[in-house]
Coordinates of C-alpha atoms in Angstrom, one line a residue:
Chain W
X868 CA 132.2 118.5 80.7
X869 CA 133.7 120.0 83.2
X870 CA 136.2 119.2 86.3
X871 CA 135.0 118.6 89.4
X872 CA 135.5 117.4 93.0
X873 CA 133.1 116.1 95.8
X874 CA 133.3 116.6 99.2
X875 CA 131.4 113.9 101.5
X876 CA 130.6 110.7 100.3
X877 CA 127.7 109.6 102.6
X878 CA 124.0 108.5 101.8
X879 CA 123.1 111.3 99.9
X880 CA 127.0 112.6 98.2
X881 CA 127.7 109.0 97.7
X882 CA 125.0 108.9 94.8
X883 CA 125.3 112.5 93.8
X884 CA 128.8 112.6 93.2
X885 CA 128.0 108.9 91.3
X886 CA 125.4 111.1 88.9
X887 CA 128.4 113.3 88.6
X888 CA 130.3 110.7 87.2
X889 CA 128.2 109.4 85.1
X890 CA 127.2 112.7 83.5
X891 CA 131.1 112.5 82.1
X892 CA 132.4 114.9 84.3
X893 CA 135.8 114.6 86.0
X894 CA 135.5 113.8 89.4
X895 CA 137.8 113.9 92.1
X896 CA 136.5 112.4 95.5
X897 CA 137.2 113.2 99.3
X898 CA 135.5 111.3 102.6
X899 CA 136.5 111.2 105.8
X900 CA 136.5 107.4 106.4
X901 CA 138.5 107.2 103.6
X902 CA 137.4 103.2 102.9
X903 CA 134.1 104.9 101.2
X904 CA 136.2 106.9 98.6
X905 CA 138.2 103.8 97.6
X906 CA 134.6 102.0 97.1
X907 CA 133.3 104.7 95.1
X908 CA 136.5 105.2 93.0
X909 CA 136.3 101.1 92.4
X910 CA 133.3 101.9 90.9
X911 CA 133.4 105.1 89.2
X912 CA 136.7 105.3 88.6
X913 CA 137.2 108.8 90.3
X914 CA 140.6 110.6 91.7
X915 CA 141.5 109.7 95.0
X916 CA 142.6 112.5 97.2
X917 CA 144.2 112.4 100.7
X918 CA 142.9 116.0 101.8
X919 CA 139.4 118.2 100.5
X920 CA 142.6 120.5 99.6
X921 CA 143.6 118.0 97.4
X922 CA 140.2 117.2 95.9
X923 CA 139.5 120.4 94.5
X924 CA 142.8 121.7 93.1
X925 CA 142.0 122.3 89.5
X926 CA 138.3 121.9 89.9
X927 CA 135.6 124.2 88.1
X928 CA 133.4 123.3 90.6
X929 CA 133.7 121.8 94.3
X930 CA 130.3 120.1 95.8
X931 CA 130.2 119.5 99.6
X932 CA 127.7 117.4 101.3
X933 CA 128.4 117.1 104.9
X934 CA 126.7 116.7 108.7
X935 CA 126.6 119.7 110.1
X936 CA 128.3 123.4 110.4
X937 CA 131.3 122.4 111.9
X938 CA 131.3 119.5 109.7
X939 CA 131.5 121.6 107.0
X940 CA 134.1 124.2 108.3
X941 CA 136.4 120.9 109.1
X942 CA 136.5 119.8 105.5
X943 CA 136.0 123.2 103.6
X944 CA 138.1 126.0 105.4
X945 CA 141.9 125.5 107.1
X946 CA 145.4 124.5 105.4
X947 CA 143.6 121.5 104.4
X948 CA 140.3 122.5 103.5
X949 CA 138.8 122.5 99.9
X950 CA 138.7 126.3 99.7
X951 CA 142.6 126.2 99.9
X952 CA 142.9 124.8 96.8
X953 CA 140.9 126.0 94.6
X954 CA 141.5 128.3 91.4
X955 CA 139.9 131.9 91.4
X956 CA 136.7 132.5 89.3
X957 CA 136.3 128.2 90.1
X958 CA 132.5 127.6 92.1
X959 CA 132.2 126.4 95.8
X960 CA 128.5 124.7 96.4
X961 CA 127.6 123.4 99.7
X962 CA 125.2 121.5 99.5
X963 CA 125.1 120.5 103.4
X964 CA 121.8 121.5 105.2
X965 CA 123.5 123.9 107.5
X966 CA 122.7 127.5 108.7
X967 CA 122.2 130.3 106.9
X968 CA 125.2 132.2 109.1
X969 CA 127.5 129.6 108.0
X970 CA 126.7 129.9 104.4
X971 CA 127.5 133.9 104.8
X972 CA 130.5 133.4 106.3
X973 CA 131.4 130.4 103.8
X974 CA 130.3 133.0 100.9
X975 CA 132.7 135.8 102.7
X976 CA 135.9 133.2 102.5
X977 CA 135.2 131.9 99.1
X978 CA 135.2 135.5 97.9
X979 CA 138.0 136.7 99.3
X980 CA 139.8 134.0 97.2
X981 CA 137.8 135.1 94.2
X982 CA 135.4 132.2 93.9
X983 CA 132.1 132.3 94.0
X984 CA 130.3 130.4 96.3
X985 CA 126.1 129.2 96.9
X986 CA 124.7 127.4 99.7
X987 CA 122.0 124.7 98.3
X988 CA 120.6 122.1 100.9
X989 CA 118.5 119.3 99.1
X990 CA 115.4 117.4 100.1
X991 CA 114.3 114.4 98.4
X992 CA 116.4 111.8 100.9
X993 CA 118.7 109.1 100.1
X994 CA 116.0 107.8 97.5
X995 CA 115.9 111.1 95.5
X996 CA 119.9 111.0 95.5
X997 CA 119.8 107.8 94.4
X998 CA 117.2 108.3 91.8
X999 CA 119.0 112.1 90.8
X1000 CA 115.6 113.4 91.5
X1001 CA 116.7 116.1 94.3
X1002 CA 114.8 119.3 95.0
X1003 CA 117.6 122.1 95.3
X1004 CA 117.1 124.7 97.0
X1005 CA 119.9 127.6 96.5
X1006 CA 120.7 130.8 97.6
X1007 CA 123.5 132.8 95.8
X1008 CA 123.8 135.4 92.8
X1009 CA 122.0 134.9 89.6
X1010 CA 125.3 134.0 87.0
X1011 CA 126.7 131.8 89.4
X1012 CA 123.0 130.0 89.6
X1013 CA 122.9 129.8 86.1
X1014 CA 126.4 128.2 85.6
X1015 CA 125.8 125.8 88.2
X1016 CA 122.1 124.6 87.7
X1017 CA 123.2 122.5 84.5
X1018 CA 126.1 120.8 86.5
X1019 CA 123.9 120.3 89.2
X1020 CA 121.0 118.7 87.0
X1021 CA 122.8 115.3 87.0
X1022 CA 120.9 114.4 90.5
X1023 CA 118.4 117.6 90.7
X1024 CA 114.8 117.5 89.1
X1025 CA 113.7 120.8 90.9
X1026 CA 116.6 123.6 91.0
X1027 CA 115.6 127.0 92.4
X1028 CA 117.3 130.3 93.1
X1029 CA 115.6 131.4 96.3
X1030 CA 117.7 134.9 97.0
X1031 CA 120.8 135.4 97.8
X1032 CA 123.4 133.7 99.8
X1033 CA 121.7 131.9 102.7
X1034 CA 118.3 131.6 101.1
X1035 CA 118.8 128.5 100.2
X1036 CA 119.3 127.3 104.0
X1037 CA 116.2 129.7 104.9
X1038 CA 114.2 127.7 102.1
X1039 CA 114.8 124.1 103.5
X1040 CA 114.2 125.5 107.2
X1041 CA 110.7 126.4 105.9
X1042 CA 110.5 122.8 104.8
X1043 CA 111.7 121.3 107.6
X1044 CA 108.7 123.3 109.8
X1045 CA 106.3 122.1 108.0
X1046 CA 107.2 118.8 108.0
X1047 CA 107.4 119.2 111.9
X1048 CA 103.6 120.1 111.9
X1049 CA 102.4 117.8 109.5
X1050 CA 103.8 114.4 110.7
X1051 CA 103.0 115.2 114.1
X1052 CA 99.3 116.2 112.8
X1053 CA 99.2 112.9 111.0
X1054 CA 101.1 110.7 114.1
X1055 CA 97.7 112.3 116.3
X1056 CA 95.1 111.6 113.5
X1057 CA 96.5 107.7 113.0
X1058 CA 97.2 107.2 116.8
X1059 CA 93.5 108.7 117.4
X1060 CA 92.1 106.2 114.6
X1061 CA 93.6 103.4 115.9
X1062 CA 92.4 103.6 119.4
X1063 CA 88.4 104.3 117.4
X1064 CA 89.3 101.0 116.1
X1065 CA 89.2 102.6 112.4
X1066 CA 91.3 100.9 109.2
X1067 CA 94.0 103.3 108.4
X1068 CA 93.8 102.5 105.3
X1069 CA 90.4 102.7 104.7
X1070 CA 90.5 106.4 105.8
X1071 CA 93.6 107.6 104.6
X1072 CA 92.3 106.4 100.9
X1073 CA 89.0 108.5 101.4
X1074 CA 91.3 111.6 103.0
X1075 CA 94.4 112.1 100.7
X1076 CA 92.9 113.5 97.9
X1077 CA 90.8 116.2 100.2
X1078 CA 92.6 119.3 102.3
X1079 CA 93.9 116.9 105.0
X1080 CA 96.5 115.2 102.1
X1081 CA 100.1 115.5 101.9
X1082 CA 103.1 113.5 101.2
X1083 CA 103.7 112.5 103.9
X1084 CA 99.8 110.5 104.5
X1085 CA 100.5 108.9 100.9
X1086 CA 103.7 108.0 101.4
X1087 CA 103.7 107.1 105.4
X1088 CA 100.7 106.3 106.4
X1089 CA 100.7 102.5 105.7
X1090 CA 104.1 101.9 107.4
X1091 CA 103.4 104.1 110.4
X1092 CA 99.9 101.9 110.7
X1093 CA 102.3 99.3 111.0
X1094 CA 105.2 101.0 113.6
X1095 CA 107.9 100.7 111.4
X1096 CA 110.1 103.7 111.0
X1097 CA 113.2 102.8 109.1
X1098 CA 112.5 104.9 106.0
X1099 CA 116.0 107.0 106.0
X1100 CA 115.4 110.2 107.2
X1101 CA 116.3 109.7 110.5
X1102 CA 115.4 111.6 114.2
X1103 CA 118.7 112.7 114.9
X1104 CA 119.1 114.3 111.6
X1105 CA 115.8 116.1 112.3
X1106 CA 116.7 117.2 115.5
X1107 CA 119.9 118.9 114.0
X1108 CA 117.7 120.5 111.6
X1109 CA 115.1 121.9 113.8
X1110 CA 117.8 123.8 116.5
X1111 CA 119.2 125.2 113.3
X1112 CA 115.1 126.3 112.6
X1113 CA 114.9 127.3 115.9
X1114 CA 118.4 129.5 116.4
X1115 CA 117.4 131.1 112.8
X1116 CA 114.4 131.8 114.3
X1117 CA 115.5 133.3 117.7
X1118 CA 118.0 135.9 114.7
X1119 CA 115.0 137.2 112.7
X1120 CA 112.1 137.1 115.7
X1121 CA 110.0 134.5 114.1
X1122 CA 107.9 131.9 116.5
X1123 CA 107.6 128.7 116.1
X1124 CA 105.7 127.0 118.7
X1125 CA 105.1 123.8 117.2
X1126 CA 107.9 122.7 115.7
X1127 CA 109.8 124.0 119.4
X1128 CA 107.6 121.4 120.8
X1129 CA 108.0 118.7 118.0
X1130 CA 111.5 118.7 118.5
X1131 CA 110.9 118.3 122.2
X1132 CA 109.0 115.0 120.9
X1133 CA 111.7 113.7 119.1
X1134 CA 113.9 114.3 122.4
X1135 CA 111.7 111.3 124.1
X1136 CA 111.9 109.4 120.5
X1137 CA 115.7 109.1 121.0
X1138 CA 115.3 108.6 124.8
X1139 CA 112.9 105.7 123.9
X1140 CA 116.0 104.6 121.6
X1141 CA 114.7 106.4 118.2
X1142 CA 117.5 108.0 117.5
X1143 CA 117.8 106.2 114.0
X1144 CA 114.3 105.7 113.2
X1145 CA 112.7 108.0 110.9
X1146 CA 110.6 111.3 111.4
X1147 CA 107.2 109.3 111.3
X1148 CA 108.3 107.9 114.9
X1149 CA 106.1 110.8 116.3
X1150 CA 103.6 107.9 116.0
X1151 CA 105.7 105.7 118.4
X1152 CA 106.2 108.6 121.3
X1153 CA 101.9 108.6 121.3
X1154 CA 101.7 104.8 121.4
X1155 CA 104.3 104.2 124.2
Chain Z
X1091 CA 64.4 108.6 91.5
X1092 CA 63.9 108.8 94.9
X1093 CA 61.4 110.8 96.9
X1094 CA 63.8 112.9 99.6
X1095 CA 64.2 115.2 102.3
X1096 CA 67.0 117.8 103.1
X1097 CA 67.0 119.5 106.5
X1098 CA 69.5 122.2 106.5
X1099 CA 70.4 124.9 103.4
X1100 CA 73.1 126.2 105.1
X1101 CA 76.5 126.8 103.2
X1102 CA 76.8 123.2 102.1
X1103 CA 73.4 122.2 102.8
X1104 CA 71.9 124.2 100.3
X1105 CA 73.9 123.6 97.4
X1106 CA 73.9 119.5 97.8
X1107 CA 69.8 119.3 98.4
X1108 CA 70.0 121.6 95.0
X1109 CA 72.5 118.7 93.6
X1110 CA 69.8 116.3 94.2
X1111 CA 66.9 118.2 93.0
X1112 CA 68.5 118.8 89.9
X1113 CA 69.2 114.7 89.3
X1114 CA 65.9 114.5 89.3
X1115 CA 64.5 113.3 92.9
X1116 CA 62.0 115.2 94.9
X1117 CA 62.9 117.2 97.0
X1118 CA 61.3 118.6 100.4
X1119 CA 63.1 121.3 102.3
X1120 CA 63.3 122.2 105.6
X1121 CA 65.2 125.4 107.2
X1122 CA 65.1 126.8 110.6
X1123 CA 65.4 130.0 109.1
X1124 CA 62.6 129.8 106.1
X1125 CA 63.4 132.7 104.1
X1126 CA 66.1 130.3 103.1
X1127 CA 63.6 127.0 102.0
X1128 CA 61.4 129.7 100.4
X1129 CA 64.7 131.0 98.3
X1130 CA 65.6 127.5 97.8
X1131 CA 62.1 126.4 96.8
X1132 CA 62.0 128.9 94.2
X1133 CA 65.1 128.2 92.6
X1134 CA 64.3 124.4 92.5
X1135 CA 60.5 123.8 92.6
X1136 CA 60.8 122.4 95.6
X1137 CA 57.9 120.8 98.1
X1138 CA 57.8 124.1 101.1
X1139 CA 57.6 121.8 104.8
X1140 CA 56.4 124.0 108.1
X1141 CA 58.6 121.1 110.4
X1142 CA 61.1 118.4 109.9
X1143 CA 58.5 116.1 110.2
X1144 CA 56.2 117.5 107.6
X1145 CA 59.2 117.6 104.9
X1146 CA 60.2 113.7 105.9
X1147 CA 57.1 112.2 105.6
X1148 CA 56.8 109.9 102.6
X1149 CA 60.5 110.8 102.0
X1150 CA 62.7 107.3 101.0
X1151 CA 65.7 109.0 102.1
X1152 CA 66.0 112.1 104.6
X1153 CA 69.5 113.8 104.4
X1154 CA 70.6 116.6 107.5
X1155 CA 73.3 119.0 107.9
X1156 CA 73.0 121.3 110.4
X1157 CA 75.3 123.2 113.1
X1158 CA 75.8 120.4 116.0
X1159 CA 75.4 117.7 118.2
X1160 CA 72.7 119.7 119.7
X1161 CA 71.3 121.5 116.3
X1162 CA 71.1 117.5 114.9
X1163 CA 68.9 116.4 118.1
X1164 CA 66.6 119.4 117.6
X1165 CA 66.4 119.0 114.0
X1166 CA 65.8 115.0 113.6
X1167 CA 64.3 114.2 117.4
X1168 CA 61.4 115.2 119.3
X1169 CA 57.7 115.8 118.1
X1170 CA 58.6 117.6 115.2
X1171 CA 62.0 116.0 114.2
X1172 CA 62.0 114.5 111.2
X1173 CA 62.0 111.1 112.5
X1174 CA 58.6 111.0 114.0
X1175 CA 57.4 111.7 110.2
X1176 CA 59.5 108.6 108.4
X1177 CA 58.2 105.4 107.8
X1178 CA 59.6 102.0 108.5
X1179 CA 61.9 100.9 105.8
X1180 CA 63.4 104.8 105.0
X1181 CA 66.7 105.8 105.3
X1182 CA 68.0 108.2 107.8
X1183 CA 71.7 110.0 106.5
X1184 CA 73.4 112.8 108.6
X1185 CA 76.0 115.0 106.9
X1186 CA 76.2 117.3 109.6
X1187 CA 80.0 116.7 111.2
X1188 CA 79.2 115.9 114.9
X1189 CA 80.4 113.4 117.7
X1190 CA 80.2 109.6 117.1
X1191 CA 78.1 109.3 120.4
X1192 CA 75.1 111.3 118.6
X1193 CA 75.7 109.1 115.7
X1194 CA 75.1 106.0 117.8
X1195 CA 72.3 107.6 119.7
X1196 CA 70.3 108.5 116.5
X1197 CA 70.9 105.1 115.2
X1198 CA 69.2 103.3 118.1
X1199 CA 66.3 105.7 117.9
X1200 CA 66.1 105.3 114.0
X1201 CA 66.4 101.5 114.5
X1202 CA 63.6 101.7 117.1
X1203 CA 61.3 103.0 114.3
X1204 CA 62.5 100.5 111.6
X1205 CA 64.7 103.3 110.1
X1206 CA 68.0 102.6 108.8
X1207 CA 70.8 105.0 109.4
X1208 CA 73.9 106.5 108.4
X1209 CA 76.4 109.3 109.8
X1210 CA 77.9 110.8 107.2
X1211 CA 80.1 113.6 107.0
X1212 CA 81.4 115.5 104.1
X1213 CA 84.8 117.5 103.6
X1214 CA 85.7 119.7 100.7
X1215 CA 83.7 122.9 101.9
X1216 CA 81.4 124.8 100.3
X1217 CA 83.0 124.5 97.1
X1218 CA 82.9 121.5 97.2
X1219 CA 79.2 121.2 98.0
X1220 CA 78.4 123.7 95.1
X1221 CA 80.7 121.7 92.7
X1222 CA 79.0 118.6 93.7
X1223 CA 82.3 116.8 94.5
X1224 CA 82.0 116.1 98.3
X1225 CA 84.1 113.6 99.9
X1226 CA 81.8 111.7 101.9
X1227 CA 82.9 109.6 105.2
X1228 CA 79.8 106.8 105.8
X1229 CA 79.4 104.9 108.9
X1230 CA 76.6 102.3 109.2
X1231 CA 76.0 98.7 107.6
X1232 CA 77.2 98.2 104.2
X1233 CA 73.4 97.3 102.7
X1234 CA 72.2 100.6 103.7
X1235 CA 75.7 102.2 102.4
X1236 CA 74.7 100.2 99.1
X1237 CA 71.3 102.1 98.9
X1238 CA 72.3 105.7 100.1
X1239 CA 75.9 105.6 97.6
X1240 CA 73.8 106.6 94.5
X1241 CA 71.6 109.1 96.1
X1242 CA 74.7 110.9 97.5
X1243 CA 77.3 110.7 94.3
X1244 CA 74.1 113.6 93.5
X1245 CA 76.9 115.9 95.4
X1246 CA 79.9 112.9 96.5
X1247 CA 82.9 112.0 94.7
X1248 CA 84.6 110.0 97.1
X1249 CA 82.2 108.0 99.0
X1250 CA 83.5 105.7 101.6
X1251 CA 81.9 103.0 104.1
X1252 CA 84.9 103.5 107.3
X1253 CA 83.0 101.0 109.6
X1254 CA 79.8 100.3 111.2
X1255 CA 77.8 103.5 112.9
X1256 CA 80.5 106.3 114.2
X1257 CA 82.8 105.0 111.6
X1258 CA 82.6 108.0 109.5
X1259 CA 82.2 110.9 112.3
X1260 CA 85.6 109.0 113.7
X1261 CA 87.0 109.1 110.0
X1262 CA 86.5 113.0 109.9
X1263 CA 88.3 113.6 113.3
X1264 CA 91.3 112.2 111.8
X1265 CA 90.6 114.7 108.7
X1266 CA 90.7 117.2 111.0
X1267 CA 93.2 116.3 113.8
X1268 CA 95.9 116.2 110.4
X1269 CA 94.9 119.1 109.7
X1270 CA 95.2 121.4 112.4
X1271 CA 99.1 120.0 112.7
X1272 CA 99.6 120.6 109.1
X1273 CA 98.0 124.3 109.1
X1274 CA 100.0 125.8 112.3
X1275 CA 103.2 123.9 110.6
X1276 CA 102.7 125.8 107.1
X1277 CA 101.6 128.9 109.2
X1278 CA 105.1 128.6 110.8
X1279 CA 107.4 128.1 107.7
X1280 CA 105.4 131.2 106.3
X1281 CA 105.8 133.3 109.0
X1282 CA 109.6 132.2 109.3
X1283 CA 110.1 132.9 105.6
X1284 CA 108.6 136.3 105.7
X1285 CA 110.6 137.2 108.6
X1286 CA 113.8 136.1 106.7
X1287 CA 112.9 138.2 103.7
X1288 CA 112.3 135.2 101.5
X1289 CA 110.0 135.2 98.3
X1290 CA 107.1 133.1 99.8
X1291 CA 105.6 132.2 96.3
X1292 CA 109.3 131.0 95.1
X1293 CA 110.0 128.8 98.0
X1294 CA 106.3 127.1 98.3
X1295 CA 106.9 126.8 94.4
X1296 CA 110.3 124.2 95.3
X1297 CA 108.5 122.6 98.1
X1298 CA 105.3 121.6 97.0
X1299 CA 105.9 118.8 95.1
X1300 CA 108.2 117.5 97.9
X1301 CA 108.1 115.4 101.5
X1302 CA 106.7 119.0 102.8
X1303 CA 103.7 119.3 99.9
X1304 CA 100.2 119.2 101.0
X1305 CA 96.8 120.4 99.6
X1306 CA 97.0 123.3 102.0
X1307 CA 100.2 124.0 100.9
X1308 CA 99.1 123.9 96.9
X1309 CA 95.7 125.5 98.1
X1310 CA 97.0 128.1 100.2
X1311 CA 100.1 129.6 100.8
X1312 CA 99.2 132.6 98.3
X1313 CA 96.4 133.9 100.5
X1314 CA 98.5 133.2 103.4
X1315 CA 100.8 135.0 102.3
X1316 CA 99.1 137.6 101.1
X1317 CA 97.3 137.6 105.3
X1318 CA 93.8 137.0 103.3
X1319 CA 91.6 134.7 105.3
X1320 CA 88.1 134.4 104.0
X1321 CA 88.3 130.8 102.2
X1322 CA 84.9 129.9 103.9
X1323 CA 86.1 126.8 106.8
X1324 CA 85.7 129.3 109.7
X1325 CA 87.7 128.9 112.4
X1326 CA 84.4 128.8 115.2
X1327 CA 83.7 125.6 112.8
X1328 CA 87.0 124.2 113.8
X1329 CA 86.7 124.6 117.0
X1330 CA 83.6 122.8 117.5
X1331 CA 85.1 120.1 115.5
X1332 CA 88.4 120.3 117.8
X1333 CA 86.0 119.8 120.1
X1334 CA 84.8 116.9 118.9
X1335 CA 87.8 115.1 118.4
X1336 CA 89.4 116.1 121.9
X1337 CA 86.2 114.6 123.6
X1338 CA 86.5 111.5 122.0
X1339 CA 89.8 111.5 122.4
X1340 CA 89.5 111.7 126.2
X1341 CA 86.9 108.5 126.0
X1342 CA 89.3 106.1 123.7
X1343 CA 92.6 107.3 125.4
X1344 CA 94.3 108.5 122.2
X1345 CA 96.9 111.9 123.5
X1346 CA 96.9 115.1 121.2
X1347 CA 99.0 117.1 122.3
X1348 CA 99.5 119.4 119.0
X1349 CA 95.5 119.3 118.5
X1350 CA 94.7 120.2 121.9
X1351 CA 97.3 123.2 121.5
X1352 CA 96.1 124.2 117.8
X1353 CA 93.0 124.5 119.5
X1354 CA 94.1 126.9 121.7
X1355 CA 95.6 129.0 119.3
X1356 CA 92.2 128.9 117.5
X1357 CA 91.2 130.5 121.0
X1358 CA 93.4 133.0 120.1
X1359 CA 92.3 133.9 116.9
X1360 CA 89.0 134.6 117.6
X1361 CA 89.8 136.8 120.9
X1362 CA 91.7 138.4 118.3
X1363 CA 88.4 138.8 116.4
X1364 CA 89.0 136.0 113.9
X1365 CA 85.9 133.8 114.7
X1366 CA 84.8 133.9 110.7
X1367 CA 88.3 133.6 109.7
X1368 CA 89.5 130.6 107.9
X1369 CA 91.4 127.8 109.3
X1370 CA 95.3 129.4 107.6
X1371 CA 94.3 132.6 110.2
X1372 CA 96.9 130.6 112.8
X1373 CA 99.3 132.1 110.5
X1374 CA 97.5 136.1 111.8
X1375 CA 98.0 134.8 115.0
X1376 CA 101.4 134.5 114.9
X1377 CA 102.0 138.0 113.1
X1378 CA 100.3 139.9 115.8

């Protein structure tokens, strides 16, 4: 077992860091509203720490699971930053969706301080953190993959390597774009079958099997039929996702027409007060 | 078994009329091009027919699939359509994916003879067809549905009434509206991840089972990938069935903005000589 600290305690850390614990390992906790670390050592029975710093003195391995890249400079670089205090040859894993730049320049600082460090953004949502079924996605160098991957295990089903530091953020961009197609695709096909006066369901049960299925028709369909959007993964979080898409993008010379012009529809979802509902709102923004 | 009639061996027509020949009903063929009956004919005993007419008469059921709205009219209207040869009481089923108007239209003149009617719409391409394991969208009155289901499980595997007449023609344009989002959205991630230097195979492998998975994904990221676009739904196909879906659209007030631009691309493609490309070729498009 080894000794470790965790580094953001919100929907998705709270649960990780919880299958941390109950994998045995040694976990010291840090979150910014620090009421959620006093919950979550009530239950678990965790370290308390008053700084990231603080968290991840001794620790083998530090996890960080914040909102964004200057999120996740706040709480892992500075005086009090995790990276501070932690041992050389000890493991720094991020596993904030963030860019691919900041995971270079995260790798850069962590080596400097001889630890090793591998960017590794998750998808699955709060449900797969909950359930410890995440897909992770990592970039980094082989031996520190492998010497991760079985810590990591306690809330991933689906650990890969993609390349080297970076790849991991370049792997869940690619998600996130085609995610940006396909809910739109599906918000048209539903919106388009409910003005024909179709049943959704009716349809969608003949469609998902064929080369029009995804995920997403299986598992949205029925509640978009129905206009409600509070499934977790919200708009704004999307929207954070996509400019980091879209600045990657504007690096390495890649277009992306659609998902630039999805995220321009999920501008109008928060102007229509969608902020908080989930991706599947596209549906809303054609029904308004 | 059932005495039948199939107008149309193209790529899907041919295999399915050779799907019911083989459990057991007879067959009568008709092709506009007849070097294509004859072929067909000597493959599967079938009855030769000089018109539409000639192969429907005495037929129970009469099955089309053909290019178009227009193709359809010339094939089943008019002195020598088949539905000047078909007697009261017979069925009349089209497969051929066309608007929901025509479907209407060839109901009232099929009802004006005492002919039922169905529209009927496949998807699964011509693999499908040859496999025999069509997904089949019906629209029409559920007795009739009742009658035609066992002829058509000769080449269906999912077989589903959506509603009265139209009803299945509308269930395709959401087949299709899905997925010309979904397609331009992988094409996108791909493109990105090639243009980060990422392992396409290795990522797709990750995401597939995830909120990003889809059949196209499964089906088709290696020959994407690889920029190999001869999987058999051209992209001319699409467009007429873009068409389609933007014309009804424009009658029942549904907005498809990602469609309407797919369809554009599609444009594209073919000016850049991609007119018997399949439907992943968005992804050429955006390597140009």
């Amino acid at each position: 077992m080894a000794k470790v600290a965790f580094i953001g305690l919100g929907v998705m850390g709270y649960p990780m860091a919880g299958h941390l614990a109950n994998a045995g390992h040694a976990v010291a906790v840090f979150n910014r509203t620090a009421a959620k670390a006093e919950k979550w050592n009530g239950e678990h029975g965790g370290r308390a720490a008053a700084t990231p710093r603080e968290a991840a003195e001794g620790a083998d391995f530090v996890f960080s699971c914040v909102g964004n890249d200057d999120d996740v400079r706040q709480v892992l670089t500075g005086e009090a930053g995790a990276l501070s205090g932690m041992r050389p040859g000890a493991m720094l894993v991020d596993h904030t969706t963030a860019s691919a730049e900041l995971a270079r320049e995260l790798a850069k600082a962590a080596s400097e301080r001889g630890v090793a460090f591998l960017d590794a953004p998750v998808s699955g949502g709060q449900a797969g953190a909950e359930k410890g079924i995440l897909t992770v996605m990592v970039g980094g160098e082989e031996p520190d993959f492998a010497s991760a991957k079985p810590i990591m295990a306690a809330y991933g089903r689906t650990i890969t390597l993609m390349g080297p530091v970076g790849a991991g953020q370049l792997a869940k961009m690619m998600n996130q774009i085609c995610i940006a197609g396909l809910v739109q695709g599906l918000a048209e096909a539903i919106h388009f079958g409910k003005q024909a006066g179709l049943d959704i369901a009716t349809v969608i049960g003949a469609l998902s099997k064929g080369a029009a299925g995804s995920w997403q028709m299986e598992n949205r369909h029925a509640s978009m039929a129905e206009g409600r959007y509070d499934f977790g993964f919200a708009v704004e979080w999307m929207r954070k996702d996509l400019d980091i898409c879209l600045a990657e993008a504007r690096r390495n010379g890649a277009t992306l027409p659609v998902a630039a012009l999805v995220d321009q529809f999920y501008a109008e979802v928060e102007a229509m007060g969608g902020r908080r509902w989930d991706t599947s709102s596209l549906l809303a923004r054609l029904e308004r």
